[in-house]
Amino acid sequence: MKRILLGLIISLFLILPVSAQNRKPVIRVDAFSFEGLGPQESQIIKTLFQSYLGNLGTLIYPDNQDLRAYSEEDEGFAGTGIIPDFTFSAQVVFDHNTRYVRVTVGDIRSGEISSFSSAYRTTGELILRSRAFMESILASGAPTETLSSVPGNAAYVSQEPAAEQINEQKIIGTWRGDQGIEIARLQRGGRGSAVLSSGVQMELIYTIADNTLYVTQNSANQERYYHPLPYPVARILTAEAEPMRWEFLLYDNGAVLRGIQIITAARYEGQKVLELVPNSARESAWVKTIR
């Protein structure tokens, strides 16, 4: 069976057969629109949205076709027999150091349109809040709370808790990592290290700005950073991938760092690399260990 890998994160290499997605709703991804953002940040936001959507449903990408053309009696999407359950579009505008996001989800069968709009200082905060909205709409079919009672145009109020104030004293210590990171240790002076699931150590550096912790790989790439990928794939990533990095906010009385991890993703078949995708991202969380 042909399997495609997207979204390589250290030792997380998610390979999802198409058959496993058949029970999920079909989501028509209409558009991603970015204004005022650089290509790197735009790619990060896009891949995270696609990752969330891909976990919730089967994605299709039409060519500017009219939603009103679809109904239960129609032959389906592009003549394939696939009728979308939902539509999705997202717009992000960067202005005066603020990221304004609007996410819209349409229910094909009911005709209801649910939307989420807000403003954020960082990409990580934007992504976490938007994820909560998309999960609520696509998992249950309706937002958990609305601002408007007008049918077909509900506005969602995110229930994601606010991030806490972050400083060096709060983040110093040992953290249990996720998806390939066994332990991460952050020290005073902006330095740290991580032990990966493969047993190899990675040096880290960090900074704090805009109430966000930025952690970056500070040691040269090596094949074991990409375990358990096939060696030929790991070798190419070792030579060409950008340093891994994380953007975290602080939650749960200083016990959890939650945000995103940004990497160079590998799309491959067998041992052949088909494409490298820089600035791919996924959600990440580290939990502080008890001394």
GROMACS .gro file of N, CA and C in nm, residues 89-221:
model
  399
   89SER      N    1  -1.272   2.783   0.524
   89SER     CA    2  -1.185   2.887   0.470
   89SER      C    3  -1.125   2.965   0.587
   90ALA      N    4  -1.007   3.022   0.565
   90ALA     CA    5  -0.939   3.097   0.671
   90ALA      C    6  -0.870   3.218   0.611
   91GLN      N    7  -0.878   3.328   0.683
   91GLN     CA    8  -0.809   3.450   0.644
   91GLN      C    9  -0.730   3.502   0.762
   92VAL      N   10  -0.602   3.533   0.740
   92VAL     CA   11  -0.517   3.588   0.845
   92VAL      C   12  -0.453   3.717   0.793
   93VAL      N   13  -0.468   3.824   0.868
   93VAL     CA   14  -0.412   3.954   0.831
   93VAL      C   15  -0.320   4.001   0.942
   94PHE      N   16  -0.199   4.039   0.906
   94PHE     CA   17  -0.102   4.091   1.003
   94PHE      C   18  -0.096   4.242   0.990
   95ASP      N   19  -0.123   4.312   1.101
   95ASP     CA   20  -0.123   4.459   1.098
   95ASP      C   21  -0.086   4.511   1.236
   96HIS      N   22   0.016   4.598   1.241
   96HIS     CA   23   0.060   4.659   1.367
   96HIS      C   24   0.088   4.553   1.473
   97ASN      N   25   0.170   4.454   1.437
   97ASN     CA   26   0.215   4.348   1.527
   97ASN      C   27   0.102   4.262   1.582
   98THR      N   28  -0.011   4.260   1.514
   98THR     CA   29  -0.124   4.179   1.556
   98THR      C   30  -0.170   4.093   1.439
   99ARG      N   31  -0.204   3.967   1.470
   99ARG     CA   32  -0.254   3.874   1.369
   99ARG      C   33  -0.405   3.861   1.385
  100TYR      N   34  -0.477   3.906   1.285
  100TYR     CA   35  -0.622   3.898   1.286
  100TYR      C   36  -0.664   3.776   1.205
  101VAL      N   37  -0.741   3.688   1.266
  101VAL     CA   38  -0.779   3.564   1.199
  101VAL      C   39  -0.931   3.554   1.191
  102ARG      N   40  -0.978   3.504   1.079
  102ARG     CA   41  -1.120   3.471   1.063
  102ARG      C   42  -1.128   3.334   0.997
  103VAL      N   43  -1.190   3.241   1.069
  103VAL     CA   44  -1.211   3.105   1.019
  103VAL      C   45  -1.361   3.086   0.999
  104THR      N   46  -1.397   3.031   0.884
  104THR     CA   47  -1.538   3.009   0.853
  104THR      C   48  -1.561   2.864   0.815
  105VAL      N   49  -1.660   2.800   0.877
  105VAL     CA   50  -1.697   2.662   0.847
  105VAL      C   51  -1.844   2.659   0.807
  106GLY      N   52  -1.874   2.602   0.691
  106GLY     CA   53  -2.010   2.590   0.643
  106GLY      C   54  -2.058   2.446   0.647
  107ASP      N   55  -2.179   2.425   0.691
  107ASP     CA   56  -2.242   2.293   0.690
  107ASP      C   57  -2.323   2.281   0.562
  108ILE      N   58  -2.279   2.192   0.472
  108ILE     CA   59  -2.341   2.181   0.340
  108ILE      C   60  -2.488   2.145   0.351
  109ARG      N   61  -2.522   2.052   0.438
  109ARG     CA   62  -2.660   2.001   0.443
  109ARG      C   63  -2.758   2.096   0.510
  110SER      N   64  -2.714   2.160   0.621
  110SER     CA   65  -2.804   2.250   0.691
  110SER      C   66  -2.798   2.393   0.639
  111GLY      N   67  -2.687   2.427   0.572
  111GLY     CA   68  -2.670   2.563   0.524
  111GLY      C   69  -2.619   2.660   0.629
  112GLU      N   70  -2.594   2.611   0.751
  112GLU     CA   71  -2.546   2.699   0.858
  112GLU      C   72  -2.399   2.732   0.837
  113ILE      N   73  -2.365   2.857   0.865
  113ILE     CA   74  -2.226   2.903   0.855
  113ILE      C   75  -2.182   2.949   0.993
  114SER      N   76  -2.074   2.891   1.044
  114SER     CA   77  -2.020   2.929   1.174
  114SER      C   78  -1.885   2.995   1.152
  115SER      N   79  -1.859   3.103   1.225
  115SER     CA   80  -1.734   3.176   1.204
  115SER      C   81  -1.668   3.210   1.336
  116PHE      N   82  -1.537   3.225   1.329
  116PHE     CA   83  -1.455   3.259   1.444
  116PHE      C   84  -1.365   3.374   1.402
  117SER      N   85  -1.365   3.482   1.478
  117SER     CA   86  -1.280   3.597   1.448
  117SER      C   87  -1.215   3.646   1.576
  118SER      N   88  -1.085   3.674   1.570
  118SER     CA   89  -1.017   3.728   1.687
  118SER      C   90  -0.881   3.782   1.646
  119ALA      N   91  -0.808   3.837   1.744
  119ALA     CA   92  -0.677   3.897   1.719
  119ALA      C   93  -0.577   3.841   1.819
  120TYR      N   94  -0.453   3.815   1.772
  120TYR     CA   95  -0.351   3.754   1.856
  120TYR      C   96  -0.215   3.817   1.829
  121ARG      N   97  -0.130   3.809   1.931
  121ARG     CA   98   0.005   3.863   1.918
  121ARG      C   99   0.101   3.763   1.855
  122THR      N  100   0.077   3.632   1.875
  122THR     CA  101   0.171   3.531   1.828
  122THR      C  102   0.100   3.425   1.744
  123THR      N  103   0.178   3.356   1.662
  123THR     CA  104   0.124   3.248   1.580
  123THR      C  105   0.073   3.134   1.667
  124GLY      N  106   0.148   3.099   1.773
  124GLY     CA  107   0.108   2.988   1.858
  124GLY      C  108  -0.027   3.011   1.923
  125GLU      N  109  -0.050   3.130   1.974
  125GLU     CA  110  -0.179   3.160   2.037
  125GLU      C  111  -0.291   3.154   1.933
  126LEU      N  112  -0.266   3.207   1.815
  126LEU     CA  113  -0.366   3.203   1.707
  126LEU      C  114  -0.406   3.059   1.676
  127ILE      N  115  -0.308   2.972   1.664
  127ILE     CA  116  -0.334   2.835   1.627
  127ILE      C  117  -0.413   2.761   1.735
  128LEU      N  118  -0.374   2.777   1.861
  128LEU     CA  119  -0.442   2.706   1.969
  128LEU      C  120  -0.588   2.747   1.979
  129ARG      N  121  -0.617   2.875   1.968
  129ARG     CA  122  -0.755   2.921   1.977
  129ARG      C  123  -0.836   2.874   1.858
  130SER      N  124  -0.778   2.878   1.739
  130SER     CA  125  -0.851   2.835   1.620
  130SER      C  126  -0.878   2.685   1.623
  131ARG      N  127  -0.785   2.607   1.678
  131ARG     CA  128  -0.806   2.462   1.688
  131ARG      C  129  -0.930   2.431   1.770
  132ALA      N  130  -0.947   2.501   1.883
  132ALA     CA  131  -1.063   2.475   1.967
  132ALA      C  132  -1.193   2.500   1.891
  133PHE      N  133  -1.195   2.604   1.810
  133PHE     CA  134  -1.315   2.632   1.731
  133PHE      C  135  -1.341   2.522   1.629
  134MET      N  136  -1.238   2.483   1.554
  134MET     CA  137  -1.258   2.383   1.449
  134MET      C  138  -1.301   2.249   1.507
  135GLU      N  139  -1.244   2.210   1.621
  135GLU     CA  140  -1.285   2.084   1.682
  135GLU      C  141  -1.431   2.090   1.727
  136SER      N  142  -1.471   2.203   1.781
  136SER     CA  143  -1.610   2.216   1.827
  136SER      C  144  -1.707   2.207   1.712
  137ILE      N  145  -1.679   2.277   1.603
  137ILE     CA  146  -1.771   2.279   1.489
  137ILE      C  147  -1.774   2.144   1.418
  138LEU      N  148  -1.659   2.090   1.385
  138LEU     CA  149  -1.654   1.971   1.300
  138LEU      C  150  -1.682   1.843   1.378
  139ALA      N  151  -1.657   1.843   1.508
  139ALA     CA  152  -1.684   1.723   1.586
  139ALA      C  153  -1.829   1.712   1.629
  140SER      N  154  -1.890   1.828   1.662
  140SER     CA  155  -2.026   1.824   1.713
  140SER      C  156  -2.128   1.885   1.619
  141GLY      N  157  -2.080   1.956   1.517
  141GLY     CA  158  -2.171   2.016   1.419
  141GLY      C  159  -2.221   2.152   1.459
  142ALA      N  160  -2.179   2.205   1.575
  142ALA     CA  161  -2.223   2.338   1.616
  142ALA      C  162  -2.124   2.396   1.714
  143PRO      N  163  -2.106   2.528   1.715
  143PRO     CA  164  -2.015   2.589   1.811
  143PRO      C  165  -2.067   2.574   1.953
  144THR      N  166  -1.976   2.572   2.052
  144THR     CA  167  -2.019   2.557   2.191
  144THR      C  168  -2.088   2.681   2.242
  145GLU      N  169  -2.062   2.795   2.181
  145GLU     CA  170  -2.124   2.918   2.225
  145GLU      C  171  -2.130   3.013   2.106
  146THR      N  172  -2.235   3.092   2.094
  146THR     CA  173  -2.248   3.184   1.982
  146THR      C  174  -2.267   3.326   2.032
  147LEU      N  175  -2.225   3.420   1.950
  147LEU     CA  176  -2.245   3.561   1.979
  147LEU      C  177  -2.372   3.612   1.913
  148SER      N  178  -2.421   3.542   1.814
  148SER     CA  179  -2.535   3.588   1.738
  148SER      C  180  -2.639   3.478   1.727
  149SER      N  181  -2.767   3.516   1.735
  149SER     CA  182  -2.874   3.418   1.720
  149SER      C  183  -2.929   3.418   1.578
  150VAL      N  184  -2.867   3.492   1.489
  150VAL     CA  185  -2.911   3.496   1.350
  150VAL      C  186  -2.880   3.364   1.284
  151PRO      N  187  -2.980   3.290   1.233
  151PRO     CA  188  -2.954   3.159   1.171
  151PRO      C  189  -2.855   3.171   1.056
  152GLY      N  190  -2.765   3.073   1.050
  152GLY     CA  191  -2.672   3.065   0.937
  152GLY      C  192  -2.552   3.155   0.950
  153ASN      N  193  -2.537   3.226   1.063
  153ASN     CA  194  -2.421   3.313   1.076
  153ASN      C  195  -2.383   3.325   1.223
  154ALA      N  196  -2.340   3.213   1.279
  154ALA     CA  197  -2.303   3.210   1.421
  154ALA      C  198  -2.157   3.247   1.438
  155ALA      N  199  -2.126   3.323   1.541
  155ALA     CA  200  -1.987   3.361   1.570
  155ALA      C  201  -1.944   3.292   1.698
  156TYR      N  202  -1.830   3.225   1.693
  156TYR     CA  203  -1.786   3.139   1.803
  156TYR      C  204  -1.705   3.216   1.906
  157VAL      N  205  -1.725   3.181   2.032
  157VAL     CA  206  -1.644   3.236   2.140
  157VAL      C  207  -1.549   3.127   2.187
  158SER      N  208  -1.420   3.145   2.168
  158SER     CA  209  -1.324   3.041   2.205
  158SER      C  210  -1.320   3.022   2.356
  159GLN      N  211  -1.317   2.895   2.400
  159GLN     CA  212  -1.310   2.863   2.541
  159GLN      C  213  -1.169   2.824   2.584
  160GLU      N  214  -1.071   2.839   2.496
  160GLU     CA  215  -0.931   2.810   2.529
  160GLU      C  216  -0.885   2.903   2.641
  161PRO      N  217  -0.829   2.851   2.752
  161PRO     CA  218  -0.788   2.937   2.862
  161PRO      C  219  -0.677   3.033   2.821
  162ALA      N  220  -0.674   3.147   2.886
  162ALA     CA  221  -0.572   3.247   2.856
  162ALA      C  222  -0.436   3.200   2.904
  163ALA      N  223  -0.333   3.237   2.830
  163ALA     CA  224  -0.198   3.200   2.869
  163ALA      C  225  -0.154   3.281   2.990
  164GLU      N  226  -0.066   3.221   3.070
  164GLU     CA  227  -0.012   3.289   3.188
  164GLU      C  228   0.110   3.372   3.151
  165GLN      N  229   0.147   3.461   3.239
  165GLN     CA  230   0.269   3.538   3.219
  165GLN      C  231   0.389   3.444   3.229
  166ILE      N  232   0.483   3.461   3.138
  166ILE     CA  233   0.598   3.371   3.132
  166ILE      C  234   0.727   3.448   3.157
  167ASN      N  235   0.818   3.387   3.231
  167ASN     CA  236   0.951   3.444   3.251
  167ASN      C  237   1.051   3.329   3.269
  168GLU      N  238   1.178   3.364   3.277
  168GLU     CA  239   1.281   3.260   3.283
  168GLU      C  240   1.267   3.174   3.407
  169GLN      N  241   1.234   3.234   3.521
  169GLN     CA  242   1.222   3.157   3.644
  169GLN      C  243   1.118   3.047   3.632
  170LYS      N  244   1.008   3.074   3.562
  170LYS     CA  245   0.900   2.977   3.550
  170LYS      C  246   0.932   2.862   3.456
  171ILE      N  247   1.019   2.884   3.359
  171ILE     CA  248   1.044   2.778   3.260
  171ILE      C  249   1.172   2.699   3.287
  172ILE      N  250   1.255   2.745   3.380
  172ILE     CA  251   1.374   2.669   3.415
  172ILE      C  252   1.334   2.538   3.481
  173GLY      N  253   1.398   2.429   3.438
  173GLY     CA  254   1.370   2.300   3.497
  173GLY      C  255   1.363   2.191   3.392
  174THR      N  256   1.304   2.077   3.430
  174THR     CA  257   1.296   1.960   3.343
  174THR      C  258   1.153   1.941   3.296
  175TRP      N  259   1.138   1.915   3.167
  175TRP     CA  260   1.007   1.901   3.105
  175TRP      C  261   0.999   1.767   3.032
  176ARG      N  262   0.887   1.700   3.048
  176ARG     CA  263   0.861   1.578   2.971
  176ARG      C  264   0.808   1.619   2.834
  177GLY      N  265   0.879   1.579   2.731
  177GLY     CA  266   0.843   1.623   2.597
  177GLY      C  267   0.735   1.539   2.534
  178ASP      N  268   0.710   1.567   2.407
  178ASP     CA  269   0.608   1.491   2.334
  178ASP      C  270   0.663   1.452   2.198
  179GLN      N  271   0.613   1.341   2.145
  179GLN     CA  272   0.640   1.298   2.008
  179GLN      C  273   0.788   1.301   1.973
  180GLY      N  274   0.864   1.218   2.044
  180GLY     CA  275   1.005   1.202   2.010
  180GLY      C  276   1.101   1.264   2.108
  181ILE      N  277   1.053   1.352   2.195
  181ILE     CA  278   1.139   1.413   2.296
  181ILE      C  279   1.106   1.349   2.431
  182GLU      N  280   1.204   1.279   2.487
  182GLU     CA  281   1.182   1.216   2.618
  182GLU      C  282   1.187   1.320   2.729
  183ILE      N  283   1.296   1.397   2.732
  183ILE     CA  284   1.317   1.496   2.837
  183ILE      C  285   1.379   1.621   2.776
  184ALA      N  286   1.331   1.738   2.818
  184ALA     CA  287   1.394   1.865   2.781
  184ALA      C  288   1.431   1.939   2.909
  185ARG      N  289   1.553   1.990   2.914
  185ARG     CA  290   1.599   2.064   3.031
  185ARG      C  291   1.634   2.206   2.989
  186LEU      N  292   1.572   2.302   3.055
  186LEU     CA  293   1.596   2.444   3.026
  186LEU      C  294   1.670   2.505   3.144
  187GLN      N  295   1.780   2.575   3.114
  187GLN     CA  296   1.867   2.631   3.216
  187GLN      C  297   1.864   2.784   3.208
  188ARG      N  298   1.924   2.845   3.307
  188ARG     CA  299   1.936   2.990   3.305
  188ARG      C  300   2.026   3.034   3.190
  189GLY      N  301   2.003   3.157   3.143
  189GLY     CA  302   2.090   3.212   3.040
  189GLY      C  303   2.052   3.173   2.899
  190GLY      N  304   1.933   3.116   2.880
  190GLY     CA  305   1.886   3.089   2.745
  190GLY      C  306   1.938   2.962   2.682
  191ARG      N  307   1.984   2.869   2.762
  191ARG     CA  308   2.037   2.744   2.708
  191ARG      C  309   1.960   2.624   2.762
  192GLY      N  310   1.972   2.510   2.691
  192GLY     CA  311   1.906   2.389   2.735
  192GLY      C  312   1.948   2.270   2.651
  193SER      N  313   1.883   2.157   2.675
  193SER     CA  314   1.912   2.036   2.599
  193SER      C  315   1.790   1.946   2.602
  194ALA      N  316   1.787   1.852   2.507
  194ALA     CA  317   1.677   1.755   2.502
  194ALA      C  318   1.734   1.618   2.471
  195VAL      N  319   1.675   1.515   2.534
  195VAL     CA  320   1.709   1.377   2.503
  195VAL      C  321   1.595   1.321   2.419
  196LEU      N  322   1.627   1.273   2.299
  196LEU     CA  323   1.525   1.224   2.208
  196LEU      C  324   1.497   1.076   2.232
  197SER      N  325   1.388   1.028   2.174
  197SER     CA  326   1.351   0.887   2.190
  197SER      C  327   1.456   0.794   2.132
  198SER      N  328   1.532   0.842   2.034
  198SER     CA  329   1.638   0.760   1.975
  198SER      C  330   1.760   0.750   2.065
  199GLY      N  331   1.762   0.826   2.176
  199GLY     CA  332   1.874   0.822   2.269
  199GLY      C  333   1.975   0.932   2.249
  200VAL      N  334   1.966   1.005   2.140
  200VAL     CA  335   2.062   1.109   2.110
  200VAL      C  336   2.022   1.239   2.180
  201GLN      N  337   2.121   1.325   2.206
  201GLN     CA  338   2.094   1.452   2.272
  201GLN      C  339   2.096   1.565   2.171
  202MET      N  340   2.010   1.665   2.191
  202MET     CA  341   2.004   1.785   2.107
  202MET      C  342   2.024   1.907   2.196
  203GLU      N  343   2.115   1.995   2.157
  203GLU     CA  344   2.135   2.119   2.231
  203GLU      C  345   2.029   2.220   2.190
  204LEU      N  346   1.986   2.303   2.286
  204LEU     CA  347   1.880   2.399   2.263
  204LEU      C  348   1.923   2.538   2.310
  205ILE      N  349   1.864   2.640   2.249
  205ILE     CA  350   1.871   2.776   2.301
  205ILE      C  351   1.729   2.830   2.306
  206TYR      N  352   1.705   2.930   2.393
  206TYR     CA  353   1.570   2.984   2.400
  206TYR      C  354   1.572   3.134   2.428
  207THR      N  355   1.464   3.200   2.389
  207THR     CA  356   1.440   3.340   2.421
  207THR      C  357   1.294   3.354   2.462
  208ILE      N  358   1.262   3.464   2.529
  208ILE     CA  359   1.125   3.494   2.567
  208ILE      C  360   1.090   3.633   2.513
  209ALA      N  361   0.981   3.642   2.438
  209ALA     CA  362   0.934   3.769   2.383
  209ALA      C  363   0.785   3.759   2.359
  210ASP      N  364   0.713   3.871   2.377
  210ASP     CA  365   0.568   3.876   2.357
  210ASP      C  366   0.496   3.766   2.435
  211ASN      N  367   0.545   3.741   2.558
  211ASN     CA  368   0.487   3.638   2.645
  211ASN      C  369   0.488   3.499   2.581
  212THR      N  370   0.588   3.475   2.497
  212THR     CA  371   0.604   3.348   2.426
  212THR      C  372   0.745   3.296   2.444
  213LEU      N  373   0.758   3.167   2.468
  213LEU     CA  374   0.889   3.102   2.477
  213LEU      C  375   0.926   3.046   2.340
  214TYR      N  376   1.041   3.090   2.288
  214TYR     CA  377   1.091   3.043   2.160
  214TYR      C  378   1.212   2.953   2.185
  215VAL      N  379   1.202   2.826   2.150
  215VAL     CA  380   1.309   2.728   2.169
  215VAL      C  381   1.359   2.683   2.032
  216THR      N  382   1.493   2.677   2.015
  216THR     CA  383   1.551   2.644   1.885
  216THR      C  384   1.661   2.541   1.900
  217GLN      N  385   1.666   2.445   1.810
  217GLN     CA  386   1.775   2.348   1.803
  217GLN      C  387   1.907   2.423   1.783
  218ASN      N  388   2.009   2.387   1.862
  218ASN     CA  389   2.137   2.458   1.855
  218ASN      C  390   2.253   2.362   1.835
  219SER      N  391   2.227   2.246   1.781
  219SER     CA  392   2.333   2.150   1.746
  219SER      C  393   2.310   2.104   1.603
  220ALA      N  394   2.419   2.059   1.542
  220ALA     CA  395   2.411   2.019   1.401
  220ALA      C  396   2.318   1.899   1.384
  221ASN      N  397   2.249   1.896   1.270
  221ASN     CA  398   2.161   1.783   1.239
  221ASN      C  399   2.238   1.653   1.237
   0.00000   0.00000   0.00000
